[in-house]
Tab-separated table of C-alpha atoms and ligand atoms in Angstrom:
chain	number	residue	atom	x	y	z
B	1	MET	CA	194.887	54.458	208.281
B	2	VAL	CA	197.572	54.977	206.212
B	3	GLU	CA	196.582	53.636	202.702
B	4	ASN	CA	198.881	50.534	201.228
B	5	PRO	CA	201.067	52.774	198.758
B	6	VAL	CA	201.062	49.695	196.100
B	7	ALA	CA	196.758	50.199	196.167
B	8	ILE	CA	197.848	54.135	195.604
B	9	VAL	CA	200.245	53.599	192.821
B	10	LEU	CA	197.378	51.441	191.312
B	11	ASN	CA	194.660	53.929	191.725
B	12	ASN	CA	197.017	56.577	191.245
B	13	PRO	CA	198.814	56.003	187.658
B	14	TYR	CA	199.438	59.905	187.700
B	15	THR	CA	202.463	60.826	185.895
B	16	ILE	CA	203.754	64.607	184.935
B	17	ASP	CA	202.743	63.755	181.267
B	18	ASP	CA	199.007	63.657	182.865
B	19	LEU	CA	199.628	67.717	183.923
B	20	THR	CA	199.135	69.046	179.479
B	21	GLY	CA	197.854	72.274	180.791
B	22	GLY	CA	196.237	74.355	183.993
B	23	THR	CA	197.022	76.891	186.020
B	24	LEU	CA	200.346	75.290	187.708
B	25	PRO	CA	200.958	76.469	192.003
B	26	GLY	CA	203.608	78.726	191.622
B	27	HIS	CA	204.604	78.480	195.152
B	28	LEU	CA	203.972	75.248	196.664
B	29	ALA	CA	204.886	73.915	199.981
B	30	ILE	CA	205.519	70.877	202.118
B	31	ILE	CA	204.733	69.385	205.356
B	32	MET	CA	207.566	66.564	204.743
B	33	ASP	CA	205.479	64.561	208.123
B	34	GLY	CA	205.684	60.893	208.922
B	35	ASN	CA	208.890	59.462	208.414
B	36	GLY	CA	209.250	58.667	212.528
B	37	ARG	CA	206.179	56.483	211.604
B	38	TRP	CA	207.384	54.909	208.279
B	39	ALA	CA	210.351	53.232	210.301
B	40	LYS	CA	208.421	51.998	212.711
B	41	GLN	CA	205.846	50.447	210.852
B	42	GLN	CA	208.821	47.829	209.547
B	43	GLY	CA	209.909	47.805	213.447
B	44	LYS	CA	213.217	49.719	212.384
B	45	LEU	CA	214.739	53.007	213.956
B	46	ARG	CA	212.667	56.308	213.437
B	47	ILE	CA	216.391	57.427	211.787
B	48	PHE	CA	215.874	54.755	209.209
B	49	GLY	CA	212.500	56.743	208.315
B	50	HIS	CA	214.672	60.371	207.614
B	51	GLU	CA	216.953	58.460	205.635
B	52	ASN	CA	214.194	57.496	203.406
B	53	GLY	CA	212.274	61.046	203.588
B	54	VAL	CA	215.892	62.331	202.551
B	55	LYS	CA	215.156	59.874	198.921
B	56	ALA	CA	211.180	61.752	198.523
B	57	VAL	CA	213.515	65.166	198.928
B	58	ARG	CA	215.203	64.544	196.471
B	59	GLN	CA	212.804	62.819	194.025
B	60	THR	CA	210.608	65.872	195.227
B	61	VAL	CA	212.671	68.934	194.023
B	62	GLU	CA	213.273	66.813	190.779
B	63	ASN	CA	210.108	66.578	189.698
B	64	CYS	CA	208.635	69.428	190.624
B	65	ALA	CA	212.005	71.495	188.601
B	66	LYS	CA	210.685	69.494	186.177
B	67	ILE	CA	206.680	70.454	186.120
B	68	GLY	CA	208.070	73.715	185.823
B	69	ILE	CA	206.927	74.977	189.838
B	70	ASP	CA	208.443	78.491	190.546
B	71	TYR	CA	208.987	78.081	194.378
B	72	LEU	CA	208.781	74.641	196.501
B	73	THR	CA	209.354	75.276	200.429
B	74	LEU	CA	210.104	72.338	202.282
B	75	TYR	CA	209.730	72.140	206.510
B	76	ALA	CA	212.494	70.390	207.264
B	77	PHE	CA	212.630	71.206	210.708
B	78	SER	CA	210.335	73.484	213.280
B	79	THR	CA	211.412	75.363	216.149
B	80	GLU	CA	209.544	72.924	218.469
B	81	ASN	CA	211.588	70.188	216.935
B	82	TRP	CA	214.493	70.802	219.039
B	83	LYS	CA	212.476	69.198	221.600
B	84	ARG	CA	213.212	66.127	220.164
B	85	PRO	CA	215.805	63.381	222.126
B	86	LYS	CA	219.248	64.653	221.137
B	87	LEU	CA	220.364	61.494	219.313
B	88	GLU	CA	217.448	62.470	216.873
B	89	VAL	CA	218.463	66.187	216.251
B	90	GLU	CA	221.709	65.112	215.745
B	91	THR	CA	221.001	62.722	213.013
B	92	LEU	CA	218.901	65.424	211.563
B	93	MET	CA	221.704	67.725	211.198
B	94	LYS	CA	224.523	64.821	210.199
B	95	LEU	CA	221.814	63.693	207.325
B	96	LEU	CA	221.221	67.663	206.180
B	97	VAL	CA	224.898	68.219	206.408
B	98	ALA	CA	225.640	65.007	204.235
B	99	SER	CA	222.332	65.981	201.591
B	100	LEU	CA	223.295	69.236	200.953
B	101	LYS	CA	227.088	68.138	200.539
B	102	LYS	CA	225.492	65.700	198.115
B	103	GLU	CA	222.545	67.596	196.381
B	104	LEU	CA	224.876	70.268	195.415
B	105	LYS	CA	225.255	69.000	191.474
B	106	THR	CA	221.398	68.082	191.602
B	107	LEU	CA	220.013	71.703	191.782
B	108	ASN	CA	223.132	72.916	189.443
B	109	ASP	CA	222.088	70.132	187.005
B	110	ASN	CA	218.335	71.028	187.575
B	111	ASN	CA	219.319	75.106	187.773
B	112	ILE	CA	217.596	74.973	191.260
B	113	LYS	CA	218.074	78.020	193.417
B	114	LEU	CA	218.660	76.807	197.278
B	115	ASN	CA	217.200	79.441	199.780
B	116	ALA	CA	216.504	79.088	203.774
B	117	ILE	CA	213.816	80.029	205.947
B	118	GLY	CA	214.473	80.129	209.468
B	119	ASN	CA	216.902	80.620	212.855
B	120	ILE	CA	219.869	79.273	210.365
B	121	ASP	CA	222.241	80.553	213.437
B	122	ALA	CA	220.473	78.332	215.799
B	123	LEU	CA	221.889	75.456	213.393
B	124	PRO	CA	225.399	73.787	214.370
B	125	ALA	CA	227.681	75.654	212.686
B	126	ARG	CA	228.654	73.050	210.468
B	127	ALA	CA	225.149	72.704	209.140
B	128	GLY	CA	224.952	76.371	208.832
B	129	LYS	CA	228.403	76.566	206.911
B	130	GLU	CA	227.280	73.793	203.910
B	131	LEU	CA	223.441	75.369	203.517
B	132	LYS	CA	225.307	78.566	202.764
B	133	GLU	CA	228.049	77.410	200.278
B	134	VAL	CA	225.334	75.459	198.778
B	135	ILE	CA	223.165	78.594	198.855
B	136	GLU	CA	225.702	80.881	197.044
B	137	LYS	CA	227.202	78.235	194.897
B	138	THR	CA	223.490	78.218	193.611
B	139	SER	CA	222.726	81.677	193.789
B	140	GLY	CA	222.546	81.796	190.081
B	141	ASN	CA	220.246	79.249	189.171
B	142	THR	CA	216.825	80.447	187.927
B	143	ALA	CA	214.428	77.211	186.466
B	144	MET	CA	213.480	76.923	190.233
B	145	THR	CA	214.041	78.744	193.996
B	146	LEU	CA	213.895	75.582	196.929
B	147	THR	CA	213.817	76.734	199.615
B	148	LEU	CA	214.097	75.206	203.108
B	149	ALA	CA	212.453	75.581	206.439
B	150	LEU	CA	214.840	74.814	209.078
B	151	SER	CA	214.634	75.551	212.492
B	152	TYR	CA	211.456	77.604	211.867
B	153	GLY	CA	208.853	79.088	212.820
B	154	ALA	CA	205.773	80.660	211.969
B	155	ARG	CA	205.399	82.497	215.260
B	156	GLU	CA	208.856	83.490	216.109
B	157	GLU	CA	209.142	84.777	212.061
B	158	ILE	CA	205.808	86.828	212.808
B	159	LYS	CA	207.290	88.385	216.303
B	160	ASN	CA	211.074	89.123	214.925
B	161	ALA	CA	209.679	90.472	211.989
B	162	VAL	CA	207.387	92.891	214.921
B	163	GLN	CA	210.897	93.908	216.647
B	164	GLN	CA	212.105	95.352	213.283
B	165	ILE	CA	209.501	97.211	213.031
B	166	SER	CA	209.004	98.311	216.415
B	167	THR	CA	213.260	99.582	215.745
B	168	LYS	CA	212.672	101.180	212.664
B	169	VAL	CA	209.379	103.120	214.409
B	170	LYS	CA	211.028	103.951	217.688
B	171	ASN	CA	214.193	105.205	215.496
B	172	ASN	CA	211.418	107.468	212.872
B	173	ILE	CA	212.220	105.515	209.979
B	174	ILE	CA	208.908	104.172	209.874
B	175	SER	CA	205.462	105.416	210.988
B	176	PRO	CA	203.004	103.568	212.468
B	177	GLU	CA	200.345	104.620	209.915
B	178	ASN	CA	202.402	103.308	207.158
B	179	ILE	CA	202.222	99.972	208.504
B	180	ASP	CA	200.601	98.001	205.773
B	181	GLU	CA	200.069	94.292	204.596
B	182	ALA	CA	203.434	94.681	202.540
B	183	VAL	CA	205.212	96.585	205.081
B	184	ILE	CA	204.373	92.837	207.579
B	185	ASN	CA	205.842	90.736	204.297
B	186	ASN	CA	208.884	92.310	203.891
B	187	HIS	CA	210.115	91.718	207.342
B	188	LEU	CA	209.051	88.052	207.035
B	189	TYR	CA	212.128	84.761	206.413
B	190	THR	CA	209.899	84.727	203.110
B	191	HIS	CA	210.525	88.422	201.616
B	192	ASN	CA	211.086	86.989	198.042
B	193	LEU	CA	209.043	84.708	197.913
B	194	PRO	CA	205.173	84.795	197.386
B	195	ASP	CA	202.291	83.671	198.790
B	196	VAL	CA	202.395	79.707	199.280
B	197	ASP	CA	199.587	78.957	196.468
B	198	LEU	CA	199.368	74.874	197.710
B	199	LEU	CA	200.131	73.520	200.867
B	200	ILE	CA	200.880	69.194	201.186
B	201	ARG	CA	200.826	67.617	203.990
B	202	THR	CA	201.823	63.966	204.282
B	203	SER	CA	201.061	61.219	207.439
B	204	GLY	CA	197.115	61.840	207.155
B	205	GLU	CA	197.846	64.754	210.195
B	206	ARG	CA	195.859	67.711	208.892
B	207	ARG	CA	197.113	70.845	211.146
B	208	ILE	CA	199.540	73.138	209.846
B	209	SER	CA	202.272	72.799	212.769
B	210	ASN	CA	203.487	76.042	213.227
B	211	PHE	CA	204.305	76.825	209.405
B	212	LEU	CA	204.246	79.952	207.670
B	213	LEU	CA	200.416	81.079	208.357
B	214	TRP	CA	200.705	84.528	207.371
B	215	GLN	CA	201.659	83.099	203.875
B	216	ILE	CA	199.161	80.452	203.666
B	217	ALA	CA	196.328	83.573	204.230
B	218	TYR	CA	194.864	81.689	201.050
B	219	ALA	CA	196.490	78.760	200.210
B	220	GLU	CA	194.768	75.570	199.225
B	221	LEU	CA	195.928	72.877	201.922
B	222	TYR	CA	195.419	68.879	200.415
B	223	PHE	CA	195.940	66.440	203.014
B	224	ILE	CA	197.441	63.162	202.150
B	225	ASP	CA	197.847	59.830	204.545
B	226	VAL	CA	200.464	58.774	202.877
B	227	PHE	CA	203.626	58.873	205.320
B	228	TRP	CA	206.750	60.992	203.400
B	229	PRO	CA	208.940	58.305	202.332
B	230	ASP	CA	206.474	56.863	200.215
B	231	PHE	CA	205.501	60.334	198.794
B	232	ASN	CA	206.485	60.124	195.135
B	233	GLU	CA	205.255	61.643	191.534
B	234	HIS	CA	202.045	59.879	191.701
B	235	HIS	CA	200.715	61.975	194.609
B	236	LEU	CA	202.630	65.298	193.468
B	237	VAL	CA	200.398	65.112	190.138
B	238	GLU	CA	197.371	64.116	191.982
B	239	ALA	CA	197.803	66.922	194.220
B	240	ILE	CA	198.436	69.142	191.930
B	241	ILE	CA	195.442	67.566	189.610
B	242	ASN	CA	193.004	68.157	192.241
B	243	TYR	CA	194.361	72.298	193.003
B	244	GLN	CA	193.492	72.473	189.303
B	245	ASN	CA	190.140	71.820	189.745
B	246	ARG	CA	189.693	73.875	192.922
B	247	GLU	CA	187.762	77.409	192.271
B	248	ARG	CA	190.336	80.367	194.001
B	249	ARG	CA	187.907	82.729	194.690
B	250	PHE	CA	189.785	84.928	197.294
B	251	GLY	CA	186.190	86.360	198.725
B	252	LYS	CA	184.911	87.643	195.402
B	253	THR	CA	182.052	85.228	194.229
B	254	SER	CA	182.358	82.358	191.056
B	255	GLU	CA	180.616	85.256	188.983
B	256	GLN	CA	183.559	87.714	189.701
B	257	LEU	CA	185.699	85.514	187.929
B	258	ILE	CA	184.475	84.844	185.082
X	301	IPE	C1	208.862	64.451	209.740
X	301	IPE	O1	208.679	63.342	210.294
X	301	IPE	C2	210.690	65.047	210.034
X	301	IPE	C3	210.764	65.604	210.327
X	301	IPE	C4	209.782	66.108	211.326
X	301	IPE	C5	211.784	66.407	211.152
X	301	IPE	P1	208.410	63.065	211.623
X	301	IPE	O2	209.667	62.719	212.160
X	301	IPE	O3	207.493	63.964	212.481
X	301	IPE	O4	207.717	61.808	211.415
X	301	IPE	P2	206.374	60.938	212.459
X	301	IPE	O5	205.161	62.359	212.275
X	301	IPE	O6	206.833	61.336	214.511
X	301	IPE	O7	206.177	59.697	212.107
X	302	IPE	C1	206.057	69.577	211.399
X	302	IPE	O1	205.272	68.151	211.875
X	302	IPE	C2	207.638	69.796	211.152
X	302	IPE	C3	208.254	69.180	210.007
X	302	IPE	C4	207.638	68.678	209.233
X	302	IPE	C5	209.422	69.633	209.675
X	302	IPE	P1	205.915	67.638	213.594
X	302	IPE	O2	205.407	65.926	213.223
X	302	IPE	O3	207.184	68.107	213.815
X	302	IPE	O4	204.540	67.920	214.017
X	302	IPE	P2	203.769	67.568	215.058
X	302	IPE	O5	203.695	67.318	216.442
X	302	IPE	O6	202.669	66.468	214.680
X	302	IPE	O7	202.745	68.450	215.262
X	303	MG	MG1	205.677	63.918	212.621
């Protein structure tokens, strides 16, 4: 059951000002899920949910920059999402183009650099072009890197990496015994990003849905029963405070961490 958003706000009055001290997740990744159910709950079309999802994206991006998160990665469209009805896919792509146009200023005002992972060539030409333009126009920004996962699938990413490395082996550029974790990492879409520290999924689903399988090896997972369009500052801060109260042992014992 998804909780009543009003009740959540009353029970959770956290604001960004509550984040005083404590280690922030350097890399926060979010599976933004539940737009369709949010709309359906109100008797509206799924696309109404996606439109409102965009508002939650803007708010979350601005809040993360304000908090001081270095890397924010948002799962916006999966390789599997191409299987959705044609009209929904088309509308999502149009929304992407419109948002990129509209948010360029917000990104620059907040010193945010845009990045993208996934099979970007699979996007409609218009979306690919707009994306590349915004990436270019924000490339000098330094406060936060915002990565959009678009037409992204972790299995495809790993498959591509294996193909690229195999070709290098075949061409004697690298020898098999020199393939280590760093080499694999360098051939992923995320080669210039650190590992994920905190992964949030909204909507109550407790699964990964082919997102960043390699990069979340030691991420803290946080599932919240709120549909994405309702996700706000309170939920974000609560997730970070929850993260700050966890002990990340990376295989060691508690005693070794002291
Ligand atoms: C997330 O919301 C947005 C995308 C996957 C594009 P959904 O569209 O998956 O909404 P639900 O999960 O069906 O409610
Ligand atoms: C995951 O959500 C993909 C995105 C949020 C972009 P889905 O709604 O596609 O995932 P499943 O199908 O419920 O696992
Ligand atoms: Mg979904």
